[in-house]
Short mmCIF file of C-alpha atoms in Angstrom, two decimals:
data_model
loop_
_atom_site.label_atom_id
_atom_site.label_comp_id
_atom_site.label_asym_id
_atom_site.label_seq_id
_atom_site.Cartn_x
_atom_site.Cartn_y
_atom_site.Cartn_z
CA MET A 142 250.54 120.11 63.38
CA SER A 143 248.81 117.42 65.47
CA SER A 144 246.07 115.48 63.75
CA THR A 145 243.73 116.81 66.43
CA GLU A 146 244.34 120.37 65.31
CA LEU A 147 242.41 121.96 62.47
CA PRO A 148 243.69 124.49 59.95
CA SER A 149 243.54 128.11 61.01
CA VAL A 150 240.56 130.19 59.97
CA PRO A 151 240.07 133.94 60.12
CA ALA A 152 238.84 135.27 63.43
CA ILE A 153 235.24 136.42 63.69
CA ASN A 154 235.54 140.03 64.77
CA ALA A 155 231.93 141.18 64.49
CA LEU A 156 229.53 139.27 66.71
CA PRO A 157 225.77 139.78 66.61
CA THR A 158 223.75 141.26 69.42
CA VAL A 159 221.99 138.40 71.20
CA THR A 160 220.11 137.93 74.45
CA PRO A 161 222.47 137.99 77.44
CA VAL A 162 223.41 134.59 78.81
CA ARG A 163 221.55 133.60 81.96
CA VAL A 164 223.25 134.07 85.34
CA ALA A 165 221.68 132.22 88.26
CA GLU A 166 221.23 133.86 91.64
CA GLY A 167 224.54 133.96 93.48
CA GLU A 168 226.64 133.51 90.32
CA ARG A 169 228.93 135.96 88.57
CA LEU A 170 230.25 136.16 85.01
CA ARG A 171 233.47 137.75 83.87
CA SER A 172 235.45 137.82 80.64
CA VAL A 173 239.12 136.88 80.55
CA GLY A 174 241.31 137.86 77.60
CA LEU A 175 244.21 135.51 76.86
CA PRO A 176 246.49 135.16 73.82
CA GLY A 177 244.28 133.99 70.94
CA ILE A 178 241.17 133.38 73.05
CA THR A 179 238.63 135.14 75.22
CA LEU A 180 236.94 133.03 77.89
CA THR A 181 233.80 133.67 79.88
CA ILE A 182 234.16 132.46 83.47
CA ARG A 183 231.18 131.68 85.70
CA SER A 184 231.85 131.68 89.42
CA ARG A 185 230.01 131.36 92.69
CA PRO A 186 231.62 133.05 95.69
CA PRO A 187 232.75 130.42 98.20
CA ALA A 188 230.98 130.12 101.54
CA ARG A 189 234.16 131.29 103.26
CA GLU A 190 237.69 132.36 102.50
CA GLY A 191 240.55 129.93 102.12
CA LEU A 192 238.74 127.09 100.31
CA PRO A 193 240.75 125.26 97.61
CA PRO A 194 240.08 126.25 93.99
CA ALA A 195 238.07 124.16 91.54
CA LEU A 196 237.49 124.42 87.78
CA TYR A 197 234.59 122.86 85.85
CA VAL A 198 234.74 122.08 82.08
CA HIS A 199 231.57 121.31 80.08
CA GLY A 200 230.89 118.96 77.17
CA LEU A 201 230.15 119.35 73.46
CA GLY A 202 227.45 121.94 72.92
CA GLY A 203 227.32 122.69 76.63
CA SER A 204 228.45 125.64 78.68
CA SER A 205 229.40 126.64 82.19
CA GLN A 206 225.69 126.54 83.10
CA ASN A 207 225.91 122.74 83.10
CA TRP A 208 227.75 122.99 86.42
CA SER A 209 225.54 125.51 88.23
CA ALA A 210 223.82 122.92 90.43
CA LEU A 211 227.01 121.12 91.44
CA MET A 212 228.80 124.42 92.04
CA GLN A 213 226.06 125.37 94.47
CA GLU A 214 226.28 122.00 96.22
CA LEU A 215 230.04 122.44 96.69
CA GLU A 216 230.18 126.13 97.55
CA GLY A 217 231.08 125.24 101.14
CA VAL A 218 233.88 122.92 100.01
CA VAL A 219 235.69 124.58 97.09
CA ASP A 220 236.12 127.99 95.48
CA GLY A 221 234.55 127.07 92.16
CA GLU A 222 234.78 128.47 88.64
CA ALA A 223 233.30 127.07 85.43
CA LEU A 224 234.51 128.21 82.04
CA ASP A 225 232.85 128.41 78.64
CA LEU A 226 235.18 126.73 76.17
CA PRO A 227 236.01 128.83 73.08
CA GLY A 228 232.98 129.01 70.78
CA PHE A 229 230.53 127.79 73.43
CA GLY A 230 228.37 129.46 76.04
CA ASP A 231 229.33 133.13 76.09
CA SER A 232 232.93 132.67 74.87
CA PRO A 233 233.65 133.78 71.28
CA PRO A 234 235.46 131.47 68.85
CA PRO A 235 239.25 131.05 69.16
CA ASP A 236 241.28 133.24 66.84
CA ASP A 237 242.90 130.23 65.14
CA GLY A 238 239.70 128.18 64.77
CA ASP A 239 241.25 125.27 66.71
CA TYR A 240 238.46 123.26 68.33
CA SER A 241 240.49 120.08 68.81
CA VAL A 242 240.71 118.34 72.18
CA THR A 243 244.29 119.60 72.33
CA GLY A 244 243.13 123.14 71.50
CA HIS A 245 240.50 123.09 74.23
CA ALA A 246 243.02 121.65 76.70
CA ARG A 247 245.41 124.46 75.78
CA ALA A 248 242.67 127.00 76.59
CA VAL A 249 242.14 125.44 80.03
CA ILE A 250 245.87 125.44 80.74
CA ARG A 251 246.25 129.04 79.61
CA HIS A 252 243.47 130.11 81.95
CA LEU A 253 244.91 128.24 84.93
CA ASP A 254 248.41 129.56 84.29
CA ALA A 255 247.20 133.14 83.87
CA ALA A 256 244.91 133.02 86.91
CA GLY A 257 247.53 131.39 89.12
CA ARG A 258 244.81 129.28 90.75
CA GLY A 259 246.45 125.92 90.27
CA PRO A 260 246.52 123.27 91.44
CA VAL A 261 242.74 122.94 91.26
CA HIS A 262 240.13 120.27 91.77
CA LEU A 263 239.37 119.71 88.07
CA PHE A 264 235.96 118.53 86.81
CA GLY A 265 235.03 117.50 83.25
CA ASN A 266 231.92 116.16 81.55
CA SER A 267 231.88 114.36 78.19
CA LEU A 268 234.14 116.35 75.82
CA GLY A 269 235.25 118.21 78.92
CA GLY A 270 236.25 114.85 80.38
CA ALA A 271 238.58 114.20 77.45
CA VAL A 272 239.94 117.74 77.71
CA THR A 273 240.60 117.55 81.45
CA THR A 274 242.17 114.10 81.12
CA ARG A 275 244.67 115.61 78.70
CA VAL A 276 245.27 118.57 81.02
CA ALA A 277 245.87 116.29 84.01
CA ALA A 278 248.29 114.12 82.02
CA LEU A 279 250.27 117.01 80.54
CA ARG A 280 250.26 119.35 83.54
CA PRO A 281 250.00 117.35 86.78
CA ASP A 282 251.15 120.45 88.65
CA LEU A 283 247.80 122.09 87.90
CA VAL A 284 245.54 119.31 89.24
CA ARG A 285 244.72 118.30 92.83
CA THR A 286 241.97 115.82 91.95
CA LEU A 287 240.17 114.90 88.73
CA THR A 288 236.41 114.22 88.56
CA LEU A 289 235.10 112.90 85.25
CA VAL A 290 231.37 112.61 84.49
CA SER A 291 230.74 110.41 81.44
CA PRO A 292 234.13 111.29 79.91
CA ALA A 293 234.40 111.06 76.11
CA LEU A 294 237.19 108.49 75.96
CA PRO A 295 237.65 106.31 72.86
CA GLU A 296 235.22 103.44 72.36
CA ILE A 297 235.62 100.75 69.70
CA ARG A 298 231.89 99.99 69.62
CA VAL A 299 229.87 103.15 70.12
CA GLN A 300 226.17 103.10 70.95
CA ARG A 301 223.83 103.63 68.04
CA SER A 302 222.38 106.69 69.76
CA ALA A 303 225.86 108.26 69.77
CA VAL A 304 226.52 107.76 66.05
CA PRO A 305 224.92 111.07 64.93
CA THR A 306 227.41 112.97 67.07
CA GLY A 307 230.28 111.32 65.20
CA LEU A 308 228.60 111.95 61.86
CA LEU A 309 228.53 115.65 62.66
CA ALA A 310 232.29 115.63 62.12
CA LEU A 311 231.89 114.73 58.44
CA PRO A 312 232.03 117.54 55.89
CA GLY A 313 228.60 118.80 54.91
CA VAL A 314 226.66 117.01 57.64
CA ALA A 315 226.17 120.11 59.79
CA ALA A 316 224.73 121.97 56.79
CA LEU A 317 222.42 119.02 56.14
CA PHE A 318 221.27 119.03 59.77
CA TYR A 319 220.56 122.72 59.50
CA ARG A 320 218.45 122.29 56.36
CA LEU A 321 216.50 119.33 57.78
CA THR A 322 215.78 121.05 61.09
CA ARG A 323 215.32 124.62 59.92
CA GLU A 324 211.62 124.63 60.81
CA TRP A 325 212.00 123.03 64.22
CA SER A 326 211.11 125.19 67.18
CA ALA A 327 213.45 125.75 70.09
CA GLU A 328 211.02 123.74 72.24
CA GLN A 329 211.32 120.74 69.91
CA ARG A 330 215.09 120.92 69.93
CA VAL A 331 215.33 121.16 73.70
CA THR A 332 212.90 118.27 74.17
CA GLY A 333 215.09 116.08 71.99
CA VAL A 334 218.30 117.14 73.71
CA MET A 335 216.89 116.36 77.13
CA ALA A 336 215.58 112.98 75.94
CA LEU A 337 219.09 112.15 74.77
CA CYS A 338 221.07 113.51 77.71
CA TYR A 339 218.91 112.84 80.77
CA GLY A 340 218.23 109.43 82.24
CA ASP A 341 214.82 110.79 83.22
CA PRO A 342 213.81 114.01 81.42
CA GLY A 343 210.90 114.27 83.84
CA ARG A 344 213.36 115.55 86.46
CA VAL A 345 213.58 118.85 84.58
CA THR A 346 211.32 121.49 86.10
CA PRO A 347 209.06 123.70 83.96
CA GLU A 348 211.29 126.63 84.88
CA GLY A 349 214.35 124.69 83.83
CA PHE A 350 212.77 123.82 80.50
CA ARG A 351 211.88 127.47 79.89
CA HIS A 352 215.44 128.55 80.60
CA ALA A 353 216.69 125.86 78.24
CA VAL A 354 214.47 127.13 75.44
CA GLU A 355 215.67 130.69 75.97
CA GLU A 356 219.28 129.56 75.81
CA MET A 357 218.62 127.52 72.66
CA GLU A 358 217.08 130.54 70.96
CA ARG A 359 220.10 132.63 71.93
CA ARG A 360 222.59 130.12 70.57
CA LEU A 361 220.88 129.64 67.26
CA ARG A 362 221.40 133.35 66.57
CA LEU A 363 225.17 132.98 66.85
CA PRO A 364 226.78 132.75 63.39
CA TYR A 365 229.52 130.42 64.63
CA PHE A 366 227.26 127.95 66.47
CA TRP A 367 227.37 125.17 63.87
CA ASP A 368 231.04 125.74 63.10
CA ALA A 369 231.98 125.32 66.77
CA MET A 370 229.85 122.19 67.02
CA THR A 371 231.23 120.64 63.83
CA ARG A 372 234.87 121.35 64.53
CA SER A 373 234.65 120.20 68.16
CA ALA A 374 232.92 116.97 67.09
CA ARG A 375 235.68 116.47 64.52
CA GLY A 376 238.22 117.08 67.27
CA ILE A 377 236.71 114.28 69.37
CA VAL A 378 236.71 111.85 66.44
CA ASN A 379 240.31 112.72 65.61
CA ALA A 380 241.34 112.28 69.23
CA TYR A 381 239.75 108.83 69.22
CA THR A 382 242.01 107.77 66.36
CA LEU A 383 245.30 108.86 67.89
CA GLY A 384 247.69 106.17 69.07
CA GLY A 385 250.92 106.13 71.03
CA GLN A 386 251.58 108.71 73.70
CA HIS A 387 248.83 110.98 72.33
CA SER A 388 246.13 108.35 72.88
CA LEU A 389 243.59 109.47 75.46
CA TRP A 390 243.74 106.05 77.12
CA ARG A 391 247.52 106.25 77.31
CA GLN A 392 247.23 109.72 78.80
CA ALA A 393 244.64 108.46 81.29
CA GLU A 394 247.29 106.04 82.54
CA ARG A 395 249.64 108.97 83.10
CA VAL A 396 247.24 110.90 85.34
CA LEU A 397 248.69 111.13 88.85
CA ALA A 398 245.81 112.94 90.56
CA PRO A 399 243.23 110.98 92.56
CA THR A 400 240.33 110.48 90.16
CA LEU A 401 236.57 110.11 90.60
CA LEU A 402 234.78 108.48 87.66
CA VAL A 403 230.99 108.91 87.30
CA TYR A 404 229.01 106.81 84.82
CA GLY A 405 225.26 106.72 84.20
CA GLY A 406 223.44 103.51 83.41
CA ARG A 407 221.07 105.32 81.04
CA ASP A 408 223.77 107.27 79.20
CA GLN A 409 223.01 107.20 75.47
CA LEU A 410 226.26 108.88 74.43
CA VAL A 411 229.05 107.30 76.50
CA GLY A 412 228.84 103.55 76.99
CA PHE A 413 228.21 102.45 80.58
CA ARG A 414 230.40 99.43 79.84
CA MET A 415 233.41 101.76 79.60
CA ALA A 416 233.31 102.38 83.37
CA GLY A 417 235.40 99.30 84.13
CA ARG A 418 238.04 100.14 81.58
CA ALA A 419 238.29 103.69 82.88
CA ALA A 420 238.66 102.45 86.47
CA ARG A 421 241.57 100.28 85.35
CA ALA A 422 243.21 103.01 83.26
CA PHE A 423 243.34 105.76 85.89
CA ARG A 424 245.86 104.58 88.43
CA ASP A 425 244.26 106.14 91.53
CA SER A 426 240.56 106.01 90.76
CA ARG A 427 237.18 105.64 92.42
CA LEU A 428 234.09 104.63 90.45
CA LEU A 429 230.58 105.95 91.01
CA THR A 430 227.97 104.06 88.97
CA MET A 431 224.47 105.52 88.79
CA PRO A 432 221.98 103.18 87.07
CA ASP A 433 219.26 105.83 86.70
CA ALA A 434 221.47 108.69 85.48
CA GLY A 435 222.07 109.71 81.90
CA HIS A 436 224.89 111.68 80.31
CA VAL A 437 224.82 114.64 82.71
CA ALA A 438 224.70 113.07 86.17
CA MET A 439 225.97 116.29 87.78
CA MET A 440 222.77 117.98 86.57
CA GLU A 441 220.37 115.16 87.38
CA TYR A 442 221.83 114.13 90.74
CA PRO A 443 224.12 116.96 91.88
CA ASP A 444 223.99 116.03 95.56
CA THR A 445 224.98 112.43 94.84
CA VAL A 446 227.97 113.54 92.79
CA ALA A 447 228.86 116.10 95.46
CA ARG A 448 228.89 113.46 98.18
CA ALA A 449 231.12 111.19 96.12
CA PHE A 450 233.52 114.09 95.59
CA LEU A 451 233.56 114.75 99.34
CA GLU A 452 234.43 111.12 99.96
CA LEU A 453 237.28 111.44 97.47
CA LEU A 454 238.61 114.43 99.41
CA GLU A 455 238.21 112.60 102.71
CA GLU A 456 240.03 109.49 101.47
CA THR A 457 242.92 111.50 100.07
CA GLY A 458 243.28 113.79 103.08
CA GLN A 459 242.18 116.90 101.18
CA LEU A 460 238.95 117.71 103.01
CA PRO A 461 239.11 121.40 104.00
CA ASP A 462 239.09 122.28 107.67
CA GLY A 463 235.58 122.77 108.98
CA VAL A 464 233.91 120.56 106.35
CA ALA A 465 232.08 117.56 107.81
CA SER A 466 233.36 114.06 107.17
CA GLY A 467 231.20 110.97 106.75
CA SER A 468 229.04 109.98 103.81
CA ARG A 469 225.60 111.33 104.80
CA ARG A 470 225.03 115.06 104.36
CA ALA A 471 221.85 117.03 103.90
CA ARG A 472 224.00 119.34 101.79
CA ALA A 473 227.67 119.36 100.90
CA GLY A 474 229.62 121.14 103.60
CA GLU A 475 226.99 120.78 106.32
CA ALA A 476 227.65 118.50 109.26
CA VAL A 477 225.35 115.48 109.53
CA PRO A 478 226.51 112.95 112.15
CA ALA A 479 227.13 109.44 110.90
CA GLU A 480 225.07 106.71 112.52
CA ASP A 481 226.76 104.35 114.93
CA GLY A 482 228.64 101.70 113.03
CA GLU A 483 228.23 103.37 109.65
CA ALA A 484 231.13 102.76 107.32
CA ASP A 485 232.91 105.71 105.74
CA HIS A 486 231.18 105.01 102.45
CA GLY A 487 227.69 104.43 103.80
CA SER A 488 225.25 101.91 102.40
CA ALA A 489 223.21 101.33 99.29
CA SER A 490 221.29 104.35 98.06
CA ALA A 491 217.67 104.54 97.07
CA ASP A 492 218.60 105.14 93.45
CA GLY A 493 221.17 102.36 93.37
CA ALA A 494 224.22 104.57 92.99
CA GLU A 495 227.31 102.63 93.93
CA PHE A 496 230.70 104.01 94.91
CA ARG A 497 233.71 101.77 94.61
CA GLY A 498 236.59 103.52 96.29
CA GLY A 499 240.16 102.90 97.31
CA VAL A 500 241.26 101.75 93.89
CA THR A 501 244.75 100.32 93.80
CA ALA A 502 247.62 101.48 91.62
CA ASP A 503 246.66 99.13 88.81
CA GLY A 504 243.11 100.43 88.82
CA ALA A 505 241.40 97.36 90.27
CA GLY A 506 238.64 98.42 92.63
CA SER A 507 238.73 97.32 96.23
CA GLY A 508 234.98 97.31 96.46
CA GLY A 509 234.36 100.17 98.83
CA GLY A 510 230.91 101.08 99.96
CA VAL A 511 227.95 102.73 98.36
CA ASN A 512 227.82 106.45 98.48
CA ALA A 513 224.43 108.06 98.38
CA ASP A 514 221.40 107.68 100.55
CA ARG A 515 218.91 109.32 98.19
CA PRO A 516 218.67 110.70 94.66
CA GLY A 517 219.55 114.30 93.96
CA SER A 518 217.32 117.27 93.44
CA GLY A 519 217.39 116.91 89.70
CA GLY A 520 214.82 119.48 88.74
CA GLY A 521 216.65 122.25 90.51
CA ALA A 522 219.79 121.32 88.64
CA ALA A 523 217.99 121.64 85.37
CA ALA A 524 216.82 125.10 86.24
CA GLY A 525 220.40 126.25 86.45
CA GLY A 526 221.93 124.27 83.67
CA ALA A 527 219.63 122.45 81.29
CA ALA A 528 219.73 125.33 78.85
CA SER A 529 223.40 124.80 78.37
CA ILE A 530 223.09 121.40 76.76
CA GLY A 531 221.30 122.89 73.77
CA TYR A 532 223.24 121.09 71.09
CA GLY A 533 221.18 122.37 68.21
CA ALA A 534 219.57 119.33 66.62
CA VAL A 535 217.24 116.75 68.10
CA VAL A 536 216.63 113.02 67.94
CA GLY A 537 213.64 112.03 65.89
CA GLU A 538 211.09 109.51 67.07
CA ASN A 539 212.84 106.68 65.26
CA GLU A 540 216.40 108.00 65.74
CA ALA A 541 216.52 108.81 62.04
CA ALA A 542 216.69 112.53 62.68
CA ALA A 543 220.20 113.17 63.89
CA GLU A 544 220.99 114.89 67.19
CA SER A 545 224.18 116.88 67.20
CA ALA A 546 224.75 116.49 70.90
CA GLY A 547 226.55 115.15 73.74
CA SER A 548 230.02 113.72 73.84
#
């Protein structure tokens, strides 16, 4: 048994009746039964037939709702699906209780194999970034491109604000969190989560906050919520300690797919300083740095991330027929003529986001241009997805109260 895998536990057969998970306008949910797991899949019908498939994988404590805004931005470019990892969102726990990075990667691979949708444009955030890195390294036949938003790759010196997430992996800590936060309201928990995960929590709309509170209340009624959080956090910590061919950094070097890396300058969970190392590790990478973004850039600035993804497709010759080229778009998939003399990668954006493309085989950036001309819609993204980063605890005013969120 790999050190990332946890001992088997009995399956939870009787689940409580809870409020149905939210489905945004234009989205669909379906349940997929696979050996040992049942996955909930969120999808948005593509703007037209024949678009290439995409799969989105969320982070620790998140769900498929984290990708609602980006899915909508890219509905004219890809045929997108987002899954709830086992034990998260609307997916029940895995039968074997395996919440390791390897176990989650196995769930993604099983879904892709069963659906026959591969190769896909694969997206991952945080824990989902570690999971999709492993998928891309082990099964290159399933991956067209890889887009990683604040991927949870091993750091020697973690930020202080990320320490509580690691502590959650220790025996007894989850129970302690529960006792200390038992009286906290869902509103308090969501406020803390957003303060930790957003570069600017003010981008969340009142509607988005309300949806987040409703989702938090739903999750806290699930009897396996803390178990899924604890075991997944332990899986990340264990994955960080692996060496040799199982090391996530070693596997990053094995990824063949063109890769887009997105890092936020205000990320409190994944160090912004890791962006350079990641750009060197992935052999065919492009780096989007967003100084004002936090841990969930695809929720704060979905249009900026969408434009960077479109540039990745354009550079690698994978832009679908009928989708506009050039770096300025009012919306992904809509034609907006480039100005005379404008470079493929545009110019500096209002929010300072910078796109360094055309990375060479050894990972050294060739500079490239700057990708976005304005910040994203932010608040609208939160309305579709903020609820799904309800990690369960919340940061106290002096960081003493632990937040079981994020990576």
